mmCIF file of C-alpha atoms in Angstrom:
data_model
loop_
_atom_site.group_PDB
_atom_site.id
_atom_site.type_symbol
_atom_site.label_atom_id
_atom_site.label_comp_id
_atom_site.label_asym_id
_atom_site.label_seq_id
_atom_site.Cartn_x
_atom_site.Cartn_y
_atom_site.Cartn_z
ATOM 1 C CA UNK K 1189 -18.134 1.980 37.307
ATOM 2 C CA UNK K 1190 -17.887 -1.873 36.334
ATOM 3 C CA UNK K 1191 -15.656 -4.096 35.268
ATOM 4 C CA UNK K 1192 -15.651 -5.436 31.977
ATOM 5 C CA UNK K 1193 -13.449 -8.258 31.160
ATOM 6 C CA UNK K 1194 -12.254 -9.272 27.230
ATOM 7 C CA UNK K 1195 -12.688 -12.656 26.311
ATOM 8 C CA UNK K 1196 -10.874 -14.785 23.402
ATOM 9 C CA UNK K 1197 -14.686 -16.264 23.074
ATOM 10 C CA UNK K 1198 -16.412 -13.380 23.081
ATOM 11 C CA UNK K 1199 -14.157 -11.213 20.579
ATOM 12 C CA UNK K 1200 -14.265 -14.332 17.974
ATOM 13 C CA UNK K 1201 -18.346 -14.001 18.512
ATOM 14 C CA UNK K 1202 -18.333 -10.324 18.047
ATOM 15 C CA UNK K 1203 -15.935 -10.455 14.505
ATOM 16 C CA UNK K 1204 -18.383 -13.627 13.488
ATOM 17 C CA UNK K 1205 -21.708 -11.565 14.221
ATOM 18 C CA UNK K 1206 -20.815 -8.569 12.166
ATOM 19 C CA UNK K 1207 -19.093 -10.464 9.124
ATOM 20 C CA UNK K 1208 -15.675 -9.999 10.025
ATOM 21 C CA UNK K 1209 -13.492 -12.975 9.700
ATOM 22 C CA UNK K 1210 -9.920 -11.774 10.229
ATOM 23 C CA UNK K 1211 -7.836 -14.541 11.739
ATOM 24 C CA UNK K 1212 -6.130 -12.252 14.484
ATOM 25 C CA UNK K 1213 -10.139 -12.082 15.721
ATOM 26 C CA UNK K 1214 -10.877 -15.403 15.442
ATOM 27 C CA UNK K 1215 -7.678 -17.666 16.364
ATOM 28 C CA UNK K 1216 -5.331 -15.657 18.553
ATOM 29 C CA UNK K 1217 -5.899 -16.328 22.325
ATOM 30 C CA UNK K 1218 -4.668 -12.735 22.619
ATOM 31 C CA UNK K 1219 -6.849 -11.669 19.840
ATOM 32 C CA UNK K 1220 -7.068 -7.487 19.711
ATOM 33 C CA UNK K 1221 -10.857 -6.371 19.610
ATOM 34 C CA UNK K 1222 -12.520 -4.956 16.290
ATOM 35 C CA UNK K 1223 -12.868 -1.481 17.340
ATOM 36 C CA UNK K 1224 -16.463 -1.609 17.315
ATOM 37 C CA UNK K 1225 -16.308 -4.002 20.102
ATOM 38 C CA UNK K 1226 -16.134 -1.427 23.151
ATOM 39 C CA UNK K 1227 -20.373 -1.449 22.079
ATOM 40 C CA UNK K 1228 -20.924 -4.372 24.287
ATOM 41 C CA UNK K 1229 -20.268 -2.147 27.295
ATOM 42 C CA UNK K 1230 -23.928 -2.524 27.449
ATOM 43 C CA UNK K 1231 -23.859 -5.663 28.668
ATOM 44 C CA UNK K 1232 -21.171 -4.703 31.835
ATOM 45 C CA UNK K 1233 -22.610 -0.938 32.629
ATOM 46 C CA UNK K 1234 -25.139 1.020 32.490
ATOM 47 C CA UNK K 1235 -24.688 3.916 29.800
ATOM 48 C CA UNK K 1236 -28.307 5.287 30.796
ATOM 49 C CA UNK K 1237 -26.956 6.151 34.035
ATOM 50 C CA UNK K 1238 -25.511 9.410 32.512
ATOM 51 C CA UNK K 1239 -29.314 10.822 32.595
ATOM 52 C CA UNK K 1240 -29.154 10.774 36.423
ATOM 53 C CA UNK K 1241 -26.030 12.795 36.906
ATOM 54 C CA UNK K 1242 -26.977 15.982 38.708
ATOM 55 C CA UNK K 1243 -25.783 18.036 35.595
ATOM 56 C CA UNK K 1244 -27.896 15.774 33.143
ATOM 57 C CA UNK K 1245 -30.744 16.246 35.661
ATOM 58 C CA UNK K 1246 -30.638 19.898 36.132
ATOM 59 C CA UNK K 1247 -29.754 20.012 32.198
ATOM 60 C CA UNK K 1248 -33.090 18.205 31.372
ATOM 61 C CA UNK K 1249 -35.023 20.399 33.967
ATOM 62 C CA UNK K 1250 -33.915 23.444 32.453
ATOM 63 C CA UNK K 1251 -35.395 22.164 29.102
ATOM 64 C CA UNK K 1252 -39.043 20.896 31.028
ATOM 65 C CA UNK K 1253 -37.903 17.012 30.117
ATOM 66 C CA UNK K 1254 -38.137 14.177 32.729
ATOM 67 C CA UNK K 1255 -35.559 11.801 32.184
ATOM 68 C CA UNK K 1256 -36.575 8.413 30.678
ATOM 69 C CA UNK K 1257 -34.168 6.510 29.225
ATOM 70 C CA UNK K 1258 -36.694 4.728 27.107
ATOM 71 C CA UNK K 1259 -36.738 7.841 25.436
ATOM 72 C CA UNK K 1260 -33.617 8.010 24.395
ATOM 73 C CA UNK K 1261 -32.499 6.708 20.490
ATOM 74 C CA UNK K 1262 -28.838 6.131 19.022
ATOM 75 C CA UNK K 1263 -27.518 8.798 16.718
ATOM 76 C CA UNK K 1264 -23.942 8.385 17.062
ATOM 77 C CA UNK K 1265 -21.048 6.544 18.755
ATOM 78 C CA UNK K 1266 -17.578 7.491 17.965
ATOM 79 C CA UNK K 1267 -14.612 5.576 19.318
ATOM 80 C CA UNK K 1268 -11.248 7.442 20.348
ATOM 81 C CA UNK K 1269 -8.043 4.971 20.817
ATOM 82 C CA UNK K 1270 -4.984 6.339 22.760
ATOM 83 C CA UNK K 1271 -2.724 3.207 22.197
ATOM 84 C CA UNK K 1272 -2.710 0.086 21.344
ATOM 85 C CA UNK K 1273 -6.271 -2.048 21.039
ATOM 86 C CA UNK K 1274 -7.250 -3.611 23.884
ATOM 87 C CA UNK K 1275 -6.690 -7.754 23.792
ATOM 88 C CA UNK K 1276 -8.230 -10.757 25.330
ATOM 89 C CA UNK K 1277 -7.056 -11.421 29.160
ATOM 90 C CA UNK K 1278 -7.348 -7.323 29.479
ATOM 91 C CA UNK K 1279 -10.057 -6.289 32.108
ATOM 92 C CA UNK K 1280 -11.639 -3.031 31.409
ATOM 93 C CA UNK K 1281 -12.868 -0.473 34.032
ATOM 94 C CA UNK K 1282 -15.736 1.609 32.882
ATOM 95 C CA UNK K 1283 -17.036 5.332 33.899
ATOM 96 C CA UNK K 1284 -19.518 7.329 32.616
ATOM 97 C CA UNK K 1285 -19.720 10.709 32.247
ATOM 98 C CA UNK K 1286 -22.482 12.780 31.188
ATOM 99 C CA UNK K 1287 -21.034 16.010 28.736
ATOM 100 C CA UNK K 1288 -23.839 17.995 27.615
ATOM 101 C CA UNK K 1289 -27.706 18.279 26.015
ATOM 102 C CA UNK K 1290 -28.083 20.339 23.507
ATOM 103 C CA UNK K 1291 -31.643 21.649 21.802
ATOM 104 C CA UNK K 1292 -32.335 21.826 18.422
ATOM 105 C CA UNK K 1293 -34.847 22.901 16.167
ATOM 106 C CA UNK K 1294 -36.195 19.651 13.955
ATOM 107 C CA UNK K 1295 -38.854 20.099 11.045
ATOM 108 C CA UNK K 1296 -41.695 19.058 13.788
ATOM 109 C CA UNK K 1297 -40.385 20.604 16.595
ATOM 110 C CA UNK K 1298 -37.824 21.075 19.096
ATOM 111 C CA UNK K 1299 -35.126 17.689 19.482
ATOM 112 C CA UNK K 1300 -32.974 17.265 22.085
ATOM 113 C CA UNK K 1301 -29.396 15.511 22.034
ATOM 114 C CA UNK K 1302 -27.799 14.268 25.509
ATOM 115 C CA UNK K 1303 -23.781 13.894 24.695
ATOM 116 C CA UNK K 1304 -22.022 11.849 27.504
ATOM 117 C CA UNK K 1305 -18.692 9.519 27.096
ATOM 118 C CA UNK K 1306 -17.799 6.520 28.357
ATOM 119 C CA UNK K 1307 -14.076 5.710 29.365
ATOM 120 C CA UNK K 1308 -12.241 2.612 29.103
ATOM 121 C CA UNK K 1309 -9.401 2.432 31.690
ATOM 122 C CA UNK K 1310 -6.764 -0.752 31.957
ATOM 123 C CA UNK K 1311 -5.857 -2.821 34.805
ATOM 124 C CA UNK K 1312 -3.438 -0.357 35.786
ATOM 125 C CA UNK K 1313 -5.751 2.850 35.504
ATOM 126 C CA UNK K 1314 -4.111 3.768 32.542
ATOM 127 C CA UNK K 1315 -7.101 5.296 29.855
ATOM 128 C CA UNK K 1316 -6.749 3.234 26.797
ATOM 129 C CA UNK K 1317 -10.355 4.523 25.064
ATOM 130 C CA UNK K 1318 -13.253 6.416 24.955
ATOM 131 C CA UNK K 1319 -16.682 6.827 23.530
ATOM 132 C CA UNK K 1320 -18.145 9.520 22.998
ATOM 133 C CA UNK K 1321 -21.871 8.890 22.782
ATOM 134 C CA UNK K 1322 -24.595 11.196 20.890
ATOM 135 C CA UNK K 1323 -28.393 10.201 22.016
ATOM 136 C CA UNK K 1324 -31.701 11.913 20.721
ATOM 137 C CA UNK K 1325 -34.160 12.435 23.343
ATOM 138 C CA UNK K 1326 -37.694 11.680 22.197
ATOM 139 C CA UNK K 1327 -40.505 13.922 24.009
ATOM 140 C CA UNK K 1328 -43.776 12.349 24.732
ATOM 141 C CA UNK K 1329 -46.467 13.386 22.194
ATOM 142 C CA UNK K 1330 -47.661 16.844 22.834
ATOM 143 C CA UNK K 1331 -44.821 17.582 25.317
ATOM 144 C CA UNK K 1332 -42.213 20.503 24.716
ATOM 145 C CA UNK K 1333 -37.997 19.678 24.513
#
């Protein structure tokens, strides 16, 4: 778990760095985030750690993998609001939750897709949003998913 506060600065970087220049993200010292924002969770927590829960673990054992998270790629990130965005001055407690891996059968071989979610609780414990990450697990060469 870690805290992750929203800054005025840091929101007004964020809508700057990916081309959008709404004034509410820009000028209002209780700007609301672009919903792509929640990304930067990076920065404040670890998403990785969802690889050593002991259901990821036993999940990637049954399969033959070792977990590395340098083996893991981005396929998909989808955000889930239940209320209103969060603003600047909010502080944001994180948790992360491992959900599933799944194995598929690619053109070369065997791929394997860890599912986990992050939540995003307010100051009050409240849940205000989720996300709900896919990850592709890349095998070493020659190894089996």
């Amino acid at each position: 778990m870690a805290r992750m506060p929203v800054e005025q600065g840091k929101i007004r970087e964020y809508a700057l760095a990916t081309a959008n220049g709404r004034p509410e993200y820009l000028d209002d010292p209780r700007a609301p985030i672009p919903p792509t924002f929640l990304s930067t969770v990076v920065f404040w927590d670890d998403p990785a750690q969802a690889l050593r829960a002991p259901e990821a673990a036993a999940a990637l054992a049954a399969l033959g993998i070792e977990p590395d998270v340098r083996r893991l790629l981005s396929a998909e990130q989808e955000y889930v609001f239940h209320g209103p965005l969060p603003r600047a001055g909010d502080t944001l407690e994180t948790s992360v939750r491992f959900d599933r891996a799944v194995r598929k059968e690619g053109r070369r071989g065997p791929l394997l897709f860890i599912h986990f979610t992050i939540e995003f609780r307010d100051q009050a414990g409240a849940l205000v949003a989720e996300c709900h990450y896919t990850s592709a697990y890349v095998a070493e060469p020659g190894a089996t998913a």
